[in-house]
Amino acid sequence: MMDDRPTQPGLVKGIWKILTLKCDEATRLVSDGFDRDLHPMERIALRMHLISCGPCKRMRAQFTLLNQAGSRLAKGLKPAPDGPDASPDPTPDASPNDTPDSPPKG
Amino acid sequence: MNISNPSTPHTPDPQRLMADHAQALHAYARQRLHRHELCEDVVQETLLAALQSANTFDGRSQQRTWLIGILRHKIADHFRKASTRHEKPLSAIGGDQGTLGLYNKKGRWATSPKDWGHAPADILEQEEFWQAYELCRSKLPPTLAECYVLRELEGTPTEEVCKILDISPTNLSVRMHRARLMLRHCLELNWLTDES
């Protein structure tokens, strides 16, 4: 009945991770989740952490939003400067990149 | 006789190509590269390549789509050439600065991230959000910007990004994490301020 395979080193480590995941590691995993498949242990650890950690949950929502913004740009759904409400002027030099109301630093 | 495409499909007129697409291509490049001259270079290279390889345009895709495809390659090429091309020690990618002092030594929140307070769908419709997004993205340090743009704005597969920039998956992971942290921190400063 006992599994006769040697204990996988990843298992202990994985369980340890589940029990001790910290916020910086959690957000890193959230971030990784957009770029690769998380290991099941990582996924469990992250899920457990997020249950009890509001700030990390918020962070996940914000990373997700950034990701959505990125994929909108990727799909060309947000063709920035010449949107429908921008005045249709053909000079490419007049890029509206100088945001009027943002002082450099407070 | 079945002439399906009224405009001669295989030999685009250079003038026409410029007039029809230069601005859109420029806008596309502008979202990804922040130096104006660089955008112009990349767009010119794209149009040139388009004219040279006009025979590969089969008319099935939109001309614009085809051009954007070329442009994306040009942008990836740029990053490939400009890549810092080495495994910087992670401390060099911002060090503690990289995580913006968000965490304390124990890895817990030192300053809790603010609630952005809107439904994501609403936020993505806000012009102010996109302005701030543009601003913040252009402020990312080059090491982070190159992989962020390739990965998130271009949707390049992760392994491909590692190859283009010649970095390890771990290095990419750190860069992406920091890029995201910086971006959202900057957004908090530049976009959320008018409210609250």
mmCIF file of C-alpha atoms in Angstrom:
data_model
loop_
_atom_site.group_PDB
_atom_site.id
_atom_site.type_symbol
_atom_site.label_atom_id
_atom_site.label_comp_id
_atom_site.label_asym_id
_atom_site.label_seq_id
_atom_site.Cartn_x
_atom_site.Cartn_y
_atom_site.Cartn_z
ATOM 1 C CA MET A 1 0.000 0.000 0.000
ATOM 2 C CA MET A 2 2.905 2.320 0.588
ATOM 3 C CA ASP A 3 4.160 3.989 -2.486
ATOM 4 C CA ASP A 4 7.602 2.490 -2.912
ATOM 5 C CA ARG A 5 8.962 5.318 -4.960
ATOM 6 C CA PRO A 6 11.430 7.463 -3.078
ATOM 7 C CA THR A 7 9.847 10.568 -1.720
ATOM 8 C CA GLN A 8 10.017 13.233 -4.324
ATOM 9 C CA PRO A 9 12.128 16.088 -3.117
ATOM 10 C CA GLY A 10 9.625 18.412 -4.741
ATOM 11 C CA LEU A 11 6.865 17.172 -2.489
ATOM 12 C CA VAL A 12 8.315 18.242 0.829
ATOM 13 C CA LYS A 13 9.406 21.473 -0.690
ATOM 14 C CA GLY A 14 5.995 21.899 -2.189
ATOM 15 C CA ILE A 15 4.174 21.358 1.062
ATOM 16 C CA TRP A 16 6.597 23.645 2.821
ATOM 17 C CA LYS A 17 5.840 26.253 0.219
ATOM 18 C CA ILE A 18 2.124 25.831 0.715
ATOM 19 C CA LEU A 19 2.542 26.471 4.427
ATOM 20 C CA THR A 20 4.939 29.353 4.246
ATOM 21 C CA LEU A 21 4.255 31.308 1.088
ATOM 22 C CA LYS A 22 4.864 35.005 1.639
ATOM 23 C CA CYS A 23 3.385 37.988 -0.095
ATOM 24 C CA ASP A 24 6.380 38.767 -2.269
ATOM 25 C CA GLU A 25 6.521 35.158 -3.417
ATOM 26 C CA ALA A 26 2.787 35.099 -3.934
ATOM 27 C CA THR A 27 2.740 38.104 -6.243
ATOM 28 C CA ARG A 28 5.681 36.644 -8.096
ATOM 29 C CA LEU A 29 3.643 33.489 -8.646
ATOM 30 C CA VAL A 30 0.676 35.557 -9.761
ATOM 31 C CA SER A 31 2.965 37.238 -12.229
ATOM 32 C CA ASP A 32 4.453 33.924 -13.354
ATOM 33 C CA GLY A 33 0.970 32.607 -13.897
ATOM 34 C CA PHE A 34 0.637 34.914 -16.887
ATOM 35 C CA ASP A 35 3.839 33.640 -18.427
ATOM 36 C CA ARG A 36 3.942 29.924 -17.720
ATOM 37 C CA ASP A 37 1.896 27.073 -16.330
ATOM 38 C CA LEU A 38 2.247 26.970 -12.586
ATOM 39 C CA HIS A 39 3.225 23.720 -10.938
ATOM 40 C CA PRO A 40 0.243 22.187 -9.102
ATOM 41 C CA MET A 41 1.990 22.798 -5.782
ATOM 42 C CA GLU A 42 2.534 26.400 -6.668
ATOM 43 C CA ARG A 43 -1.067 26.725 -7.644
ATOM 44 C CA ILE A 44 -2.288 25.304 -4.362
ATOM 45 C CA ALA A 45 0.132 27.439 -2.373
ATOM 46 C CA LEU A 46 -1.011 30.534 -4.194
ATOM 47 C CA ARG A 47 -4.668 29.742 -3.818
ATOM 48 C CA MET A 48 -4.298 29.139 -0.098
ATOM 49 C CA HIS A 49 -2.403 32.359 0.318
ATOM 50 C CA LEU A 50 -4.919 34.388 -1.618
ATOM 51 C CA ILE A 51 -7.776 33.136 0.514
ATOM 52 C CA SER A 52 -6.430 34.979 3.491
ATOM 53 C CA CYS A 53 -4.511 37.862 1.951
ATOM 54 C CA GLY A 54 -6.500 40.832 0.723
ATOM 55 C CA PRO A 55 -3.606 42.913 -0.601
ATOM 56 C CA CYS A 56 -2.323 40.011 -2.682
ATOM 57 C CA LYS A 57 -5.771 39.417 -4.060
ATOM 58 C CA ARG A 58 -5.921 43.067 -5.031
ATOM 59 C CA MET A 59 -2.549 42.700 -6.655
ATOM 60 C CA ARG A 60 -3.769 39.789 -8.670
ATOM 61 C CA ALA A 61 -6.719 41.818 -9.896
ATOM 62 C CA GLN A 62 -4.399 44.630 -10.913
ATOM 63 C CA PHE A 63 -1.932 42.375 -12.691
ATOM 64 C CA THR A 64 -4.858 40.837 -14.505
ATOM 65 C CA LEU A 65 -6.012 44.251 -15.587
ATOM 66 C CA LEU A 66 -2.549 45.099 -16.879
ATOM 67 C CA ASN A 67 -2.537 41.848 -18.761
ATOM 68 C CA GLN A 68 -5.901 42.642 -20.320
ATOM 69 C CA ALA A 69 -4.684 46.091 -21.261
ATOM 70 C CA GLY A 70 -1.667 44.510 -22.901
ATOM 71 C CA SER A 71 -3.683 42.059 -24.898
ATOM 72 C CA ARG A 72 -6.012 44.822 -26.026
ATOM 73 C CA LEU A 73 -3.036 46.625 -27.423
ATOM 74 C CA ALA A 74 -1.787 43.402 -28.942
ATOM 75 C CA LYS A 75 -5.065 42.907 -30.735
ATOM 76 C CA GLY A 76 -5.025 46.479 -31.930
ATOM 77 C CA LEU A 77 -8.315 47.134 -30.173
ATOM 78 C CA LYS A 78 -6.862 50.277 -28.774
ATOM 79 C CA PRO A 79 -5.160 52.083 -31.638
ATOM 80 C CA ALA A 80 -4.097 54.876 -29.363
ATOM 81 C CA PRO A 81 -3.581 58.320 -30.795
ATOM 82 C CA ASP A 82 -5.978 58.229 -33.734
ATOM 83 C CA GLY A 83 -9.007 56.978 -31.889
ATOM 84 C CA PRO A 84 -12.472 57.997 -32.947
ATOM 85 C CA ASP A 85 -12.591 60.977 -30.640
ATOM 86 C CA ALA A 86 -9.200 62.351 -31.530
ATOM 87 C CA SER A 87 -9.169 65.014 -34.181
ATOM 88 C CA PRO A 88 -8.234 63.416 -37.461
ATOM 89 C CA ASP A 89 -5.062 65.268 -38.284
ATOM 90 C CA PRO A 90 -2.631 63.543 -40.570
ATOM 91 C CA THR A 91 0.620 64.774 -39.088
ATOM 92 C CA PRO A 92 2.272 61.943 -37.243
ATOM 93 C CA ASP A 93 4.512 64.396 -35.418
ATOM 94 C CA ALA A 94 1.678 65.770 -33.379
ATOM 95 C CA SER A 95 1.650 62.791 -31.098
ATOM 96 C CA PRO A 96 -0.391 63.590 -28.045
ATOM 97 C CA ASN A 97 2.137 62.091 -25.749
ATOM 98 C CA ASP A 98 2.746 65.104 -23.611
ATOM 99 C CA THR A 99 0.086 64.595 -21.040
ATOM 100 C CA PRO A 100 -1.029 68.037 -20.009
ATOM 101 C CA ASP A 101 -1.908 67.377 -16.425
ATOM 102 C CA SER A 102 0.880 65.292 -15.036
ATOM 103 C CA PRO A 103 3.560 67.154 -13.176
ATOM 104 C CA PRO A 104 6.834 65.229 -13.276
ATOM 105 C CA LYS A 105 7.077 64.532 -9.629
ATOM 106 C CA GLY A 106 5.367 65.845 -6.569
ATOM 107 C CA MET B 1 -13.406 36.513 -65.570
ATOM 108 C CA ASN B 2 -13.392 36.854 -61.907
ATOM 109 C CA ILE B 3 -11.440 39.770 -60.641
ATOM 110 C CA SER B 4 -12.104 39.627 -56.942
ATOM 111 C CA ASN B 5 -9.761 42.313 -55.824
ATOM 112 C CA PRO B 6 -10.228 45.678 -57.454
ATOM 113 C CA SER B 7 -6.923 47.199 -56.370
ATOM 114 C CA THR B 8 -3.956 45.418 -57.880
ATOM 115 C CA PRO B 9 -3.233 43.033 -55.067
ATOM 116 C CA HIS B 10 0.392 42.145 -55.528
ATOM 117 C CA THR B 11 2.161 45.347 -56.311
ATOM 118 C CA PRO B 12 1.296 48.013 -53.806
ATOM 119 C CA ASP B 13 2.063 51.546 -54.821
ATOM 120 C CA PRO B 14 4.647 52.998 -52.396
ATOM 121 C CA GLN B 15 2.888 56.346 -52.128
ATOM 122 C CA ARG B 16 -0.390 54.682 -51.481
ATOM 123 C CA LEU B 17 1.113 52.359 -48.911
ATOM 124 C CA MET B 18 2.579 55.280 -47.030
ATOM 125 C CA ALA B 19 -0.574 57.324 -47.187
ATOM 126 C CA ASP B 20 -2.822 54.509 -46.113
ATOM 127 C CA HIS B 21 -0.809 52.926 -43.375
ATOM 128 C CA ALA B 22 2.153 54.952 -42.174
ATOM 129 C CA GLN B 23 0.229 56.666 -39.442
ATOM 130 C CA ALA B 24 -1.333 53.522 -38.074
ATOM 131 C CA LEU B 25 1.978 51.702 -38.139
ATOM 132 C CA HIS B 26 3.570 54.597 -36.384
ATOM 133 C CA ALA B 27 0.921 54.557 -33.698
ATOM 134 C CA TYR B 28 1.422 50.840 -33.241
ATOM 135 C CA ALA B 29 5.180 51.219 -32.921
ATOM 136 C CA ARG B 30 4.737 54.135 -30.599
ATOM 137 C CA GLN B 31 2.897 51.982 -28.124
ATOM 138 C CA ARG B 32 5.847 49.644 -27.977
ATOM 139 C CA LEU B 33 8.930 51.736 -28.384
ATOM 140 C CA HIS B 34 9.201 55.044 -26.737
ATOM 141 C CA ARG B 35 11.792 56.789 -28.797
ATOM 142 C CA HIS B 36 10.194 58.738 -31.594
ATOM 143 C CA GLU B 37 13.078 58.365 -34.046
ATOM 144 C CA LEU B 38 13.178 54.674 -33.378
ATOM 145 C CA CYS B 39 9.513 54.356 -34.310
ATOM 146 C CA GLU B 40 10.139 56.161 -37.564
ATOM 147 C CA ASP B 41 13.041 53.872 -38.378
ATOM 148 C CA VAL B 42 11.050 50.769 -37.668
ATOM 149 C CA VAL B 43 8.088 51.942 -39.717
ATOM 150 C CA GLN B 44 10.312 52.806 -42.645
ATOM 151 C CA GLU B 45 12.009 49.450 -42.487
ATOM 152 C CA THR B 46 8.596 47.848 -42.436
ATOM 153 C CA LEU B 47 7.350 49.696 -45.495
ATOM 154 C CA LEU B 48 10.558 48.952 -47.296
ATOM 155 C CA ALA B 49 10.338 45.280 -46.462
ATOM 156 C CA ALA B 50 6.717 45.319 -47.545
ATOM 157 C CA LEU B 51 7.591 46.715 -50.938
ATOM 158 C CA GLN B 52 10.420 44.274 -51.384
ATOM 159 C CA SER B 53 8.333 41.293 -50.499
ATOM 160 C CA ALA B 54 5.070 42.426 -51.997
ATOM 161 C CA ASN B 55 4.766 39.116 -53.774
ATOM 162 C CA THR B 56 4.401 37.301 -50.478
ATOM 163 C CA PHE B 57 1.250 39.252 -49.781
ATOM 164 C CA ASP B 58 -1.431 36.923 -50.933
ATOM 165 C CA GLY B 59 -4.302 39.303 -50.633
ATOM 166 C CA ARG B 60 -6.130 37.054 -48.225
ATOM 167 C CA SER B 61 -5.310 39.062 -45.173
ATOM 168 C CA GLN B 62 -5.941 42.738 -44.925
ATOM 169 C CA GLN B 63 -3.044 44.788 -46.096
ATOM 170 C CA ARG B 64 -2.924 46.457 -42.700
ATOM 171 C CA THR B 65 -2.730 43.120 -40.910
ATOM 172 C CA TRP B 66 0.034 42.030 -43.186
ATOM 173 C CA LEU B 67 1.992 45.211 -42.534
ATOM 174 C CA ILE B 68 1.501 44.954 -38.792
ATOM 175 C CA GLY B 69 2.865 41.430 -39.011
ATOM 176 C CA ILE B 70 6.027 42.738 -40.632
ATOM 177 C CA LEU B 71 6.235 45.563 -38.143
ATOM 178 C CA ARG B 72 6.055 43.143 -35.246
ATOM 179 C CA HIS B 73 9.020 41.270 -36.606
ATOM 180 C CA LYS B 74 10.919 44.498 -36.973
ATOM 181 C CA ILE B 75 10.175 45.402 -33.383
ATOM 182 C CA ALA B 76 11.303 41.987 -32.149
ATOM 183 C CA ASP B 77 14.447 42.420 -34.250
ATOM 184 C CA HIS B 78 15.069 45.703 -32.571
ATOM 185 C CA PHE B 79 14.839 44.162 -29.137
ATOM 186 C CA ARG B 80 17.016 41.305 -30.220
ATOM 187 C CA LYS B 81 19.742 43.698 -31.295
ATOM 188 C CA ALA B 82 19.313 46.117 -28.451
ATOM 189 C CA SER B 83 18.945 43.439 -25.828
ATOM 190 C CA THR B 84 21.245 43.872 -22.923
ATOM 191 C CA ARG B 85 22.047 40.303 -23.844
ATOM 192 C CA HIS B 86 23.364 38.998 -20.642
ATOM 193 C CA GLU B 87 22.205 37.588 -17.420
ATOM 194 C CA LYS B 88 22.435 40.618 -15.290
ATOM 195 C CA PRO B 89 22.717 39.682 -11.676
ATOM 196 C CA LEU B 90 19.214 40.106 -10.429
ATOM 197 C CA SER B 91 20.345 42.806 -8.073
ATOM 198 C CA ALA B 92 21.165 44.869 -11.130
ATOM 199 C CA ILE B 93 17.575 44.838 -12.258
ATOM 200 C CA GLY B 94 16.572 47.377 -9.736
ATOM 201 C CA GLY B 95 17.743 45.522 -6.636
ATOM 202 C CA ASP B 96 15.526 46.379 -3.724
ATOM 203 C CA GLN B 97 14.339 49.296 -5.783
ATOM 204 C CA GLY B 98 12.879 46.695 -8.091
ATOM 205 C CA THR B 99 10.140 45.837 -5.697
ATOM 206 C CA LEU B 100 9.657 49.473 -4.776
ATOM 207 C CA GLY B 101 9.859 48.888 -1.073
ATOM 208 C CA LEU B 102 6.458 47.269 -1.211
ATOM 209 C CA TYR B 103 7.548 44.377 0.956
ATOM 210 C CA ASN B 104 9.299 44.301 4.290
ATOM 211 C CA LYS B 105 12.207 42.017 5.085
ATOM 212 C CA LYS B 106 9.885 39.184 5.926
ATOM 213 C CA GLY B 107 8.321 39.338 2.510
ATOM 214 C CA ARG B 108 5.062 40.800 3.744
ATOM 215 C CA TRP B 109 3.427 43.993 2.581
ATOM 216 C CA ALA B 110 5.103 47.102 3.896
ATOM 217 C CA THR B 111 2.661 49.293 2.015
ATOM 218 C CA SER B 112 -0.510 47.659 0.976
ATOM 219 C CA PRO B 113 -1.558 48.215 -2.648
ATOM 220 C CA LYS B 114 -4.522 50.520 -3.044
ATOM 221 C CA ASP B 115 -7.873 49.397 -4.220
ATOM 222 C CA TRP B 116 -8.424 50.688 -7.741
ATOM 223 C CA GLY B 117 -12.075 50.778 -7.095
ATOM 224 C CA HIS B 118 -13.559 50.220 -10.535
ATOM 225 C CA ALA B 119 -14.635 47.217 -12.494
ATOM 226 C CA PRO B 120 -11.840 46.241 -14.877
ATOM 227 C CA ALA B 121 -14.115 46.604 -17.874
ATOM 228 C CA ASP B 122 -14.831 50.219 -16.890
ATOM 229 C CA ILE B 123 -11.193 51.023 -16.313
ATOM 230 C CA LEU B 124 -10.244 49.818 -19.765
ATOM 231 C CA GLU B 125 -12.706 52.293 -21.250
ATOM 232 C CA GLN B 126 -11.161 55.252 -19.479
ATOM 233 C CA GLU B 127 -9.098 57.527 -21.639
ATOM 234 C CA GLU B 128 -7.180 58.689 -18.556
ATOM 235 C CA PHE B 129 -6.198 55.140 -17.767
ATOM 236 C CA TRP B 130 -4.697 54.645 -21.211
ATOM 237 C CA GLN B 131 -2.824 57.917 -21.044
ATOM 238 C CA ALA B 132 -1.325 56.928 -17.735
ATOM 239 C CA TYR B 133 -0.641 53.450 -19.052
ATOM 240 C CA GLU B 134 1.305 54.854 -21.988
ATOM 241 C CA LEU B 135 3.237 57.174 -19.736
ATOM 242 C CA CYS B 136 4.072 54.462 -17.247
ATOM 243 C CA ARG B 137 5.034 51.919 -19.839
ATOM 244 C CA SER B 138 7.434 54.379 -21.407
ATOM 245 C CA LYS B 139 9.005 54.924 -18.013
ATOM 246 C CA LEU B 140 9.926 51.298 -17.470
ATOM 247 C CA PRO B 141 13.684 50.820 -17.418
ATOM 248 C CA PRO B 142 14.886 49.281 -20.715
ATOM 249 C CA THR B 143 15.729 45.890 -19.218
ATOM 250 C CA LEU B 144 12.171 45.537 -18.049
ATOM 251 C CA ALA B 145 10.506 47.304 -20.948
ATOM 252 C CA GLU B 146 11.974 45.027 -23.585
ATOM 253 C CA CYS B 147 10.633 41.865 -22.066
ATOM 254 C CA TYR B 148 7.372 43.437 -20.962
ATOM 255 C CA VAL B 149 6.587 44.684 -24.443
ATOM 256 C CA LEU B 150 7.530 41.443 -26.121
ATOM 257 C CA ARG B 151 5.616 39.340 -23.691
ATOM 258 C CA GLU B 152 2.532 41.297 -22.841
ATOM 259 C CA LEU B 153 2.027 43.691 -25.731
ATOM 260 C CA GLU B 154 3.207 41.389 -28.447
ATOM 261 C CA GLY B 155 1.997 38.188 -26.864
ATOM 262 C CA THR B 156 5.259 36.486 -27.733
ATOM 263 C CA PRO B 157 5.483 33.029 -26.141
ATOM 264 C CA THR B 158 7.646 33.001 -23.030
ATOM 265 C CA GLU B 159 10.359 30.711 -24.405
ATOM 266 C CA GLU B 160 10.571 32.871 -27.487
ATOM 267 C CA VAL B 161 11.098 35.980 -25.367
ATOM 268 C CA CYS B 162 13.885 34.235 -23.465
ATOM 269 C CA LYS B 163 15.503 33.341 -26.750
ATOM 270 C CA ILE B 164 15.184 36.794 -28.246
ATOM 271 C CA LEU B 165 16.629 38.477 -25.185
ATOM 272 C CA ASP B 166 19.006 35.643 -24.400
ATOM 273 C CA ILE B 167 17.959 35.322 -20.773
ATOM 274 C CA SER B 168 16.929 32.455 -18.527
ATOM 275 C CA PRO B 169 13.303 31.754 -17.596
ATOM 276 C CA THR B 170 14.059 32.794 -14.024
ATOM 277 C CA ASN B 171 15.475 36.066 -15.157
ATOM 278 C CA LEU B 172 12.411 36.645 -17.295
ATOM 279 C CA SER B 173 10.165 35.848 -14.374
ATOM 280 C CA VAL B 174 11.919 38.394 -12.174
ATOM 281 C CA ARG B 175 11.810 41.029 -14.869
ATOM 282 C CA MET B 176 8.141 40.500 -15.584
ATOM 283 C CA HIS B 177 7.276 40.623 -11.916
ATOM 284 C CA ARG B 178 9.166 43.874 -11.447
ATOM 285 C CA ALA B 179 7.781 45.354 -14.614
ATOM 286 C CA ARG B 180 4.264 44.629 -13.418
ATOM 287 C CA LEU B 181 4.958 46.000 -9.964
ATOM 288 C CA MET B 182 6.445 49.171 -11.375
ATOM 289 C CA LEU B 183 3.706 49.644 -13.878
ATOM 290 C CA ARG B 184 0.953 49.359 -11.347
ATOM 291 C CA HIS B 185 2.826 51.523 -8.868
ATOM 292 C CA CYS B 186 3.233 54.203 -11.500
ATOM 293 C CA LEU B 187 -0.430 53.916 -12.471
ATOM 294 C CA GLU B 188 -1.383 54.377 -8.877
ATOM 295 C CA LEU B 189 0.590 57.616 -8.796
ATOM 296 C CA ASN B 190 -0.408 58.993 -12.166
ATOM 297 C CA TRP B 191 -3.878 57.791 -12.752
ATOM 298 C CA LEU B 192 -5.533 57.302 -9.396
ATOM 299 C CA THR B 193 -4.464 60.646 -8.010
ATOM 300 C CA ASP B 194 -7.292 62.744 -9.410
ATOM 301 C CA GLU B 195 -9.756 60.553 -7.622
ATOM 302 C CA SER B 196 -9.741 59.686 -3.945
#
